[in-house]
GROMACS .gro file of N, CA and C in nm:
model
  378
    1LEU      N    1   0.750  -0.586   0.684
    1LEU     CA    2   0.677  -0.671   0.777
    1LEU      C    3   0.605  -0.583   0.879
    2ASP      N    4   0.488  -0.627   0.917
    2ASP     CA    5   0.412  -0.556   1.018
    2ASP      C    6   0.458  -0.598   1.157
    3VAL      N    7   0.449  -0.509   1.251
    3VAL     CA    8   0.479  -0.541   1.390
    3VAL      C    9   0.353  -0.604   1.446
    4PRO      N   10   0.352  -0.711   1.518
    4PRO     CA   11   0.464  -0.790   1.566
    4PRO      C   12   0.486  -0.914   1.480
    5SER      N   13   0.528  -0.898   1.359
    5SER     CA   14   0.556  -1.008   1.268
    5SER      C   15   0.705  -1.039   1.269
    6SER      N   16   0.738  -1.157   1.220
    6SER     CA   17   0.878  -1.190   1.202
    6SER      C   18   0.893  -1.254   1.066
    7GLY      N   19   1.013  -1.250   1.013
    7GLY     CA   20   1.034  -1.310   0.883
    7GLY      C   21   1.166  -1.268   0.824
    8LEU      N   22   1.186  -1.307   0.702
    8LEU     CA   23   1.309  -1.279   0.630
    8LEU      C   24   1.288  -1.156   0.541
    9LEU      N   25   1.382  -1.066   0.546
    9LEU     CA   26   1.379  -0.949   0.461
    9LEU      C   27   1.495  -0.962   0.362
   10LEU      N   28   1.464  -0.959   0.235
   10LEU     CA   29   1.564  -0.975   0.130
   10LEU      C   30   1.600  -0.838   0.075
   11ALA      N   31   1.730  -0.805   0.078
   11ALA     CA   32   1.775  -0.674   0.030
   11ALA      C   33   1.888  -0.693  -0.070
   12ALA      N   34   1.890  -0.609  -0.171
   12ALA     CA   35   1.995  -0.614  -0.273
   12ALA      C   36   2.107  -0.518  -0.234
   13ARG      N   37   2.229  -0.559  -0.256
   13ARG     CA   38   2.343  -0.474  -0.224
   13ARG      C   39   2.391  -0.393  -0.344
   14THR      N   40   2.351  -0.436  -0.463
   14THR     CA   41   2.391  -0.363  -0.583
   14THR      C   42   2.268  -0.342  -0.670
   15TYR      N   43   2.280  -0.250  -0.764
   15TYR     CA   44   2.169  -0.225  -0.857
   15TYR      C   45   2.142  -0.350  -0.941
   16ASP      N   46   2.247  -0.419  -0.985
   16ASP     CA   47   2.228  -0.541  -1.065
   16ASP      C   48   2.150  -0.646  -0.986
   17SER      N   49   2.182  -0.662  -0.858
   17SER     CA   50   2.110  -0.758  -0.774
   17SER      C   51   1.965  -0.716  -0.758
   18TRP      N   52   1.942  -0.587  -0.736
   18TRP     CA   53   1.806  -0.537  -0.720
   18TRP      C   54   1.725  -0.562  -0.847
   19PHE      N   55   1.783  -0.532  -0.962
   19PHE     CA   56   1.714  -0.553  -1.089
   19PHE      C   57   1.682  -0.702  -1.109
   20ASP      N   58   1.778  -0.790  -1.075
   20ASP     CA   59   1.757  -0.934  -1.088
   20ASP      C   60   1.644  -0.982  -0.996
   21LEU      N   61   1.641  -0.932  -0.873
   21LEU     CA   62   1.533  -0.968  -0.780
   21LEU      C   63   1.397  -0.921  -0.831
   22GLN      N   64   1.392  -0.798  -0.882
   22GLN     CA   65   1.267  -0.747  -0.938
   22GLN      C   66   1.219  -0.832  -1.054
   23LEU      N   67   1.311  -0.875  -1.137
   23LEU     CA   68   1.278  -0.960  -1.251
   23LEU      C   69   1.223  -1.094  -1.203
   24GLN      N   70   1.285  -1.153  -1.101
   24GLN     CA   71   1.239  -1.281  -1.047
   24GLN      C   72   1.099  -1.267  -0.985
   25ILE      N   73   1.076  -1.158  -0.913
   25ILE     CA   74   0.943  -1.135  -0.853
   25ILE      C   75   0.838  -1.117  -0.963
   26SER      N   76   0.869  -1.036  -1.063
   26SER     CA   77   0.775  -1.012  -1.174
   26SER      C   78   0.742  -1.139  -1.251
   27ALA      N   79   0.841  -1.226  -1.267
   27ALA     CA   80   0.821  -1.350  -1.342
   27ALA      C   81   0.760  -1.461  -1.255
   28GLY      N   82   0.742  -1.433  -1.127
   28GLY     CA   83   0.684  -1.534  -1.038
   28GLY      C   84   0.783  -1.641  -0.996
   29LEU      N   85   0.911  -1.614  -1.011
   29LEU     CA   86   1.013  -1.713  -0.975
   29LEU      C   87   1.054  -1.704  -0.829
   30LEU      N   88   1.025  -1.593  -0.765
   30LEU     CA   89   1.059  -1.573  -0.625
   30LEU      C   90   0.929  -1.567  -0.547
   31GLY      N   91   0.903  -1.669  -0.467
   31GLY     CA   92   0.777  -1.676  -0.394
   31GLY      C   93   0.785  -1.607  -0.260
   32ARG      N   94   0.676  -1.544  -0.220
   32ARG     CA   95   0.666  -1.483  -0.089
   32ARG      C   96   0.557  -1.557  -0.014
   33GLU      N   97   0.600  -1.642   0.079
   33GLU     CA   98   0.506  -1.726   0.154
   33GLU      C   99   0.507  -1.689   0.301
   34TYR      N  100   0.390  -1.702   0.362
   34TYR     CA  101   0.372  -1.665   0.501
   34TYR      C  102   0.287  -1.770   0.570
   35VAL      N  103   0.302  -1.782   0.702
   35VAL     CA  104   0.219  -1.870   0.782
   35VAL      C  105   0.147  -1.782   0.883
   36VAL      N  106   0.015  -1.798   0.891
   36VAL     CA  107  -0.069  -1.712   0.973
   36VAL      C  108  -0.169  -1.798   1.051
   37LEU      N  109  -0.196  -1.761   1.175
   37LEU     CA  110  -0.301  -1.825   1.252
   37LEU      C  111  -0.425  -1.737   1.242
   38GLY      N  112  -0.532  -1.793   1.185
   38GLY     CA  113  -0.655  -1.717   1.165
   38GLY      C  114  -0.768  -1.768   1.252
   39HIS      N  115  -0.864  -1.682   1.279
   39HIS     CA  116  -0.983  -1.720   1.355
   39HIS      C  117  -1.075  -1.805   1.268
   40GLY      N  118  -1.142  -1.903   1.328
   40GLY     CA  119  -1.241  -1.985   1.259
   40GLY      C  120  -1.178  -2.096   1.177
   41TRP      N  121  -1.264  -2.185   1.128
   41TRP     CA  122  -1.218  -2.296   1.045
   41TRP      C  123  -1.235  -2.260   0.899
   42MET      N  124  -1.127  -2.262   0.826
   42MET     CA  125  -1.131  -2.235   0.682
   42MET      C  126  -1.126  -2.369   0.609
   43SER      N  127  -1.196  -2.380   0.501
   43SER     CA  128  -1.191  -2.501   0.419
   43SER      C  129  -1.045  -2.531   0.384
   44GLN      N  130  -1.009  -2.660   0.381
   44GLN     CA  131  -0.871  -2.697   0.353
   44GLN      C  132  -0.840  -2.699   0.203
   45GLU      N  133  -0.936  -2.662   0.121
   45GLU     CA  134  -0.910  -2.649  -0.022
   45GLU      C  135  -0.836  -2.518  -0.048
   46ARG      N  136  -0.749  -2.520  -0.147
   46ARG     CA  137  -0.675  -2.399  -0.182
   46ARG      C  138  -0.773  -2.292  -0.228
   47ARG      N  139  -0.748  -2.170  -0.188
   47ARG     CA  140  -0.839  -2.060  -0.220
   47ARG      C  141  -0.758  -1.943  -0.275
   48VAL      N  142  -0.816  -1.876  -0.372
   48VAL     CA  143  -0.753  -1.757  -0.429
   48VAL      C  144  -0.838  -1.637  -0.389
   49VAL      N  145  -0.774  -1.540  -0.327
   49VAL     CA  146  -0.843  -1.416  -0.290
   49VAL      C  147  -0.789  -1.307  -0.381
   50GLU      N  148  -0.875  -1.257  -0.468
   50GLU     CA  149  -0.838  -1.149  -0.560
   50GLU      C  150  -0.934  -1.034  -0.537
   51THR      N  151  -0.885  -0.931  -0.472
   51THR     CA  152  -0.964  -0.811  -0.448
   51THR      C  153  -0.874  -0.690  -0.470
   52ARG      N  154  -0.936  -0.576  -0.478
   52ARG     CA  155  -0.860  -0.453  -0.490
   52ARG      C  156  -0.842  -0.396  -0.349
   53VAL      N  157  -0.716  -0.368  -0.312
   53VAL     CA  158  -0.685  -0.318  -0.179
   53VAL      C  159  -0.647  -0.171  -0.189
   54ARG      N  160  -0.713  -0.091  -0.105
   54ARG     CA  161  -0.690   0.053  -0.106
   54ARG      C  162  -0.629   0.095   0.027
   55TRP      N  163  -0.524   0.176   0.019
   55TRP     CA  164  -0.460   0.232   0.138
   55TRP      C  165  -0.466   0.382   0.130
   56THR      N  166  -0.510   0.445   0.237
   56THR     CA  167  -0.515   0.590   0.242
   56THR      C  168  -0.448   0.638   0.370
   57SER      N  169  -0.402   0.760   0.365
   57SER     CA  170  -0.341   0.820   0.483
   57SER      C  171  -0.379   0.967   0.485
   58SER      N  172  -0.438   1.008   0.592
   58SER     CA  173  -0.473   1.150   0.607
   58SER      C  174  -0.410   1.199   0.738
   59GLY      N  175  -0.280   1.215   0.733
   59GLY     CA  176  -0.208   1.257   0.852
   59GLY      C  177  -0.158   1.140   0.935
   60ARG      N  178  -0.241   1.039   0.948
   60ARG     CA  179  -0.201   0.917   1.020
   60ARG      C  180  -0.248   0.798   0.937
   61PRO      N  181  -0.172   0.689   0.940
   61PRO     CA  182  -0.210   0.573   0.858
   61PRO      C  183  -0.345   0.515   0.899
   62LEU      N  184  -0.431   0.494   0.804
   62LEU     CA  185  -0.560   0.430   0.827
   62LEU      C  186  -0.551   0.285   0.779
   63PRO      N  187  -0.639   0.199   0.828
   63PRO     CA  188  -0.636   0.061   0.779
   63PRO      C  189  -0.662   0.054   0.629
   64SER      N  190  -0.598  -0.040   0.563
   64SER     CA  191  -0.626  -0.066   0.422
   64SER      C  192  -0.765  -0.128   0.413
   65THR      N  193  -0.830  -0.113   0.298
   65THR     CA  194  -0.965  -0.167   0.281
   65THR      C  195  -0.978  -0.233   0.145
   66VAL      N  196  -1.077  -0.321   0.134
   66VAL     CA  197  -1.113  -0.376   0.005
   66VAL      C  198  -1.203  -0.272  -0.060
   67SER      N  199  -1.161  -0.224  -0.177
   67SER     CA  200  -1.234  -0.115  -0.241
   67SER      C  201  -1.218  -0.123  -0.392
   68ILE      N  202  -1.322  -0.087  -0.465
   68ILE     CA  203  -1.317  -0.085  -0.611
   68ILE      C  204  -1.210   0.013  -0.660
   69SER      N  205  -1.178   0.114  -0.580
   69SER     CA  206  -1.077   0.212  -0.620
   69SER      C  207  -0.935   0.171  -0.576
   70GLY      N  208  -0.921   0.053  -0.519
   70GLY     CA  209  -0.790   0.006  -0.475
   70GLY      C  210  -0.709  -0.055  -0.588
   71LYS      N  211  -0.588  -0.100  -0.554
   71LYS     CA  212  -0.500  -0.164  -0.651
   71LYS      C  213  -0.526  -0.314  -0.653
   72PRO      N  214  -0.516  -0.377  -0.771
   72PRO     CA  215  -0.537  -0.522  -0.778
   72PRO      C  216  -0.440  -0.595  -0.686
   73SER      N  217  -0.491  -0.699  -0.618
   73SER     CA  218  -0.405  -0.778  -0.531
   73SER      C  219  -0.454  -0.923  -0.530
   74LYS      N  220  -0.359  -1.012  -0.511
   74LYS     CA  221  -0.392  -1.155  -0.517
   74LYS      C  222  -0.314  -1.231  -0.409
   75THR      N  223  -0.388  -1.313  -0.334
   75THR     CA  224  -0.330  -1.397  -0.230
   75THR      C  225  -0.382  -1.539  -0.246
   76LEU      N  226  -0.292  -1.636  -0.244
   76LEU     CA  227  -0.330  -1.777  -0.246
   76LEU      C  228  -0.329  -1.825  -0.101
   77VAL      N  229  -0.436  -1.893  -0.059
   77VAL     CA  230  -0.451  -1.933   0.081
   77VAL      C  231  -0.482  -2.082   0.089
   78LYS      N  232  -0.418  -2.150   0.184
   78LYS     CA  233  -0.448  -2.292   0.209
   78LYS      C  234  -0.441  -2.315   0.358
   79ALA      N  235  -0.548  -2.373   0.415
   79ALA     CA  236  -0.548  -2.411   0.556
   79ALA      C  237  -0.477  -2.545   0.568
   80ILE      N  238  -0.376  -2.552   0.654
   80ILE     CA  239  -0.303  -2.678   0.669
   80ILE      C  240  -0.332  -2.747   0.802
   81LEU      N  241  -0.397  -2.674   0.894
   81LEU     CA  242  -0.429  -2.733   1.023
   81LEU      C  243  -0.549  -2.661   1.082
   82LEU      N  244  -0.641  -2.737   1.138
   82LEU     CA  245  -0.757  -2.681   1.204
   82LEU      C  246  -0.750  -2.717   1.351
   83ALA      N  247  -0.785  -2.624   1.439
   83ALA     CA  248  -0.779  -2.649   1.582
   83ALA      C  249  -0.901  -2.589   1.650
   84HIS      N  250  -0.935  -2.647   1.764
   84HIS     CA  251  -1.051  -2.598   1.839
   84HIS      C  252  -1.015  -2.594   1.986
   85ARG      N  253  -1.039  -2.480   2.046
   85ARG     CA  254  -1.022  -2.465   2.190
   85ARG      C  255  -1.141  -2.384   2.238
   86VAL      N  256  -1.225  -2.449   2.316
   86VAL     CA  257  -1.351  -2.388   2.358
   86VAL      C  258  -1.323  -2.249   2.414
   87PRO      N  259  -1.389  -2.144   2.370
   87PRO     CA  260  -1.503  -2.142   2.278
   87PRO      C  261  -1.464  -2.104   2.135
   88SER      N  262  -1.337  -2.113   2.098
   88SER     CA  263  -1.293  -2.065   1.967
   88SER      C  264  -1.237  -2.175   1.879
   89SER      N  265  -1.231  -2.148   1.749
   89SER     CA  266  -1.165  -2.239   1.655
   89SER      C  267  -1.067  -2.157   1.572
   90PHE      N  268  -0.964  -2.227   1.521
   90PHE     CA  269  -0.856  -2.160   1.451
   90PHE      C  270  -0.814  -2.239   1.328
   91SER      N  271  -0.755  -2.169   1.231
   91SER     CA  272  -0.697  -2.232   1.113
   91SER      C  273  -0.553  -2.184   1.099
   92LEU      N  274  -0.461  -2.277   1.078
   92LEU     CA  275  -0.324  -2.241   1.046
   92LEU      C  276  -0.317  -2.230   0.895
   93LEU      N  277  -0.286  -2.111   0.846
   93LEU     CA  278  -0.294  -2.082   0.703
   93LEU      C  279  -0.155  -2.060   0.644
   94VAL      N  280  -0.135  -2.114   0.525
   94VAL     CA  281  -0.016  -2.084   0.446
   94VAL      C  282  -0.062  -1.994   0.334
   95LEU      N  283   0.005  -1.880   0.319
   95LEU     CA  284  -0.035  -1.782   0.218
   95LEU      C  285   0.081  -1.751   0.126
   96ARG      N  286   0.048  -1.730   0.001
   96ARG     CA  287   0.147  -1.684  -0.097
   96ARG      C  288   0.089  -1.561  -0.163
   97ILE      N  289   0.164  -1.451  -0.159
   97ILE     CA  290   0.114  -1.330  -0.223
   97ILE      C  291   0.185  -1.312  -0.357
   98THR      N  292   0.109  -1.267  -0.455
   98THR     CA  293   0.168  -1.239  -0.586
   98THR      C  294   0.181  -1.089  -0.609
   99THR      N  295   0.118  -1.011  -0.520
   99THR     CA  296   0.134  -0.866  -0.521
   99THR      C  297   0.175  -0.827  -0.381
  100GLY      N  298   0.217  -0.708  -0.362
  100GLY     CA  299   0.263  -0.666  -0.230
  100GLY      C  300   0.199  -0.537  -0.184
  101ARG      N  301   0.070  -0.542  -0.158
  101ARG     CA  302  -0.001  -0.422  -0.112
  101ARG      C  303   0.014  -0.407   0.039
  102ARG      N  304   0.000  -0.285   0.086
  102ARG     CA  305   0.012  -0.258   0.230
  102ARG      C  306  -0.095  -0.334   0.306
  103HIS      N  307  -0.053  -0.416   0.400
  103HIS     CA  308  -0.141  -0.498   0.486
  103HIS      C  309  -0.226  -0.595   0.406
  104GLN      N  310  -0.180  -0.635   0.288
  104GLN     CA  311  -0.258  -0.723   0.200
  104GLN      C  312  -0.304  -0.851   0.269
  105ILE      N  313  -0.213  -0.920   0.337
  105ILE     CA  314  -0.250  -1.046   0.401
  105ILE      C  315  -0.357  -1.022   0.507
  106ARG      N  316  -0.336  -0.924   0.589
  106ARG     CA  317  -0.431  -0.894   0.696
  106ARG      C  318  -0.568  -0.858   0.640
  107VAL      N  319  -0.570  -0.779   0.534
  107VAL     CA  320  -0.696  -0.738   0.471
  107VAL      C  321  -0.765  -0.859   0.407
  108HIS      N  322  -0.690  -0.940   0.333
  108HIS     CA  323  -0.750  -1.052   0.262
  108HIS      C  324  -0.806  -1.159   0.356
  109VAL      N  325  -0.731  -1.199   0.458
  109VAL     CA  326  -0.785  -1.303   0.547
  109VAL      C  327  -0.903  -1.251   0.627
  110SER      N  328  -0.902  -1.124   0.662
  110SER     CA  329  -1.017  -1.065   0.729
  110SER      C  330  -1.137  -1.059   0.635
  111HIS      N  331  -1.111  -1.024   0.509
  111HIS     CA  332  -1.218  -1.014   0.408
  111HIS      C  333  -1.290  -1.147   0.387
  112VAL      N  334  -1.219  -1.258   0.395
  112VAL     CA  335  -1.282  -1.390   0.376
  112VAL      C  336  -1.331  -1.450   0.507
  113GLY      N  337  -1.324  -1.372   0.616
  113GLY     CA  338  -1.384  -1.415   0.742
  113GLY      C  339  -1.293  -1.489   0.838
  114HIS      N  340  -1.162  -1.481   0.818
  114HIS     CA  341  -1.068  -1.550   0.907
  114HIS      C  342  -0.953  -1.456   0.948
  115PRO      N  343  -0.987  -1.348   1.022
  115PRO     CA  344  -0.884  -1.250   1.057
  115PRO      C  345  -0.770  -1.311   1.137
  116VAL      N  346  -0.655  -1.248   1.128
  116VAL     CA  347  -0.535  -1.294   1.198
  116VAL      C  348  -0.558  -1.284   1.349
  117VAL      N  349  -0.523  -1.391   1.420
  117VAL     CA  350  -0.536  -1.392   1.566
  117VAL      C  351  -0.445  -1.283   1.624
  118GLY      N  352  -0.498  -1.202   1.711
  118GLY     CA  353  -0.422  -1.095   1.776
  118GLY      C  354  -0.414  -0.966   1.697
  119ASP      N  355  -0.480  -0.960   1.581
  119ASP     CA  356  -0.476  -0.839   1.498
  119ASP      C  357  -0.593  -0.749   1.536
  120SER      N  358  -0.564  -0.645   1.611
  120SER     CA  359  -0.672  -0.556   1.657
  120SER      C  360  -0.714  -0.456   1.550
  121LYS      N  361  -0.635  -0.441   1.446
  121LYS     CA  362  -0.665  -0.341   1.342
  121LYS      C  363  -0.765  -0.391   1.239
  122TYR      N  364  -0.758  -0.520   1.205
  122TYR     CA  365  -0.840  -0.574   1.096
  122TYR      C  366  -0.940  -0.680   1.141
  123SER      N  367  -0.961  -0.693   1.270
  123SER     CA  368  -1.061  -0.791   1.314
  123SER      C  369  -1.142  -0.733   1.429
  124VAL      N  370  -1.264  -0.781   1.438
  124VAL     CA  371  -1.345  -0.747   1.553
  124VAL      C  372  -1.308  -0.846   1.663
  125ALA      N  373  -1.345  -0.817   1.783
  125ALA     CA  374  -1.313  -0.910   1.893
  125ALA      C  375  -1.373  -1.046   1.861
  126ALA      N  376  -1.287  -1.148   1.858
  126ALA     CA  377  -1.335  -1.282   1.821
  126ALA      C  378  -1.339  -1.373   1.941
   0.00000   0.00000   0.00000
């Protein structure tokens, strides 16, 4: 999880448990869902974001980017609530990731024009 995020971290205590969890994730039986507040109004229709996400580090971690040389990644996004407070508008988003790339959620919602509120790394001042 990224700071300042909160959530549940699932850890295996034995190799058998770890193998079983990996199998469930690979088969799509274990869902990873997140709730995010994004800038702007996103359509309330379900959306699939499939881009290649690239992470590089040259001494210090750099932001991940959408790049042809990145790894395949997929995020399912649905806006469940829209809000407006002058001068800004917001969307409450439910996301499900099927891959686990570094900063995938932050990169994907920013890529489609709805960066995470309070995320200074992947959004311009909104």
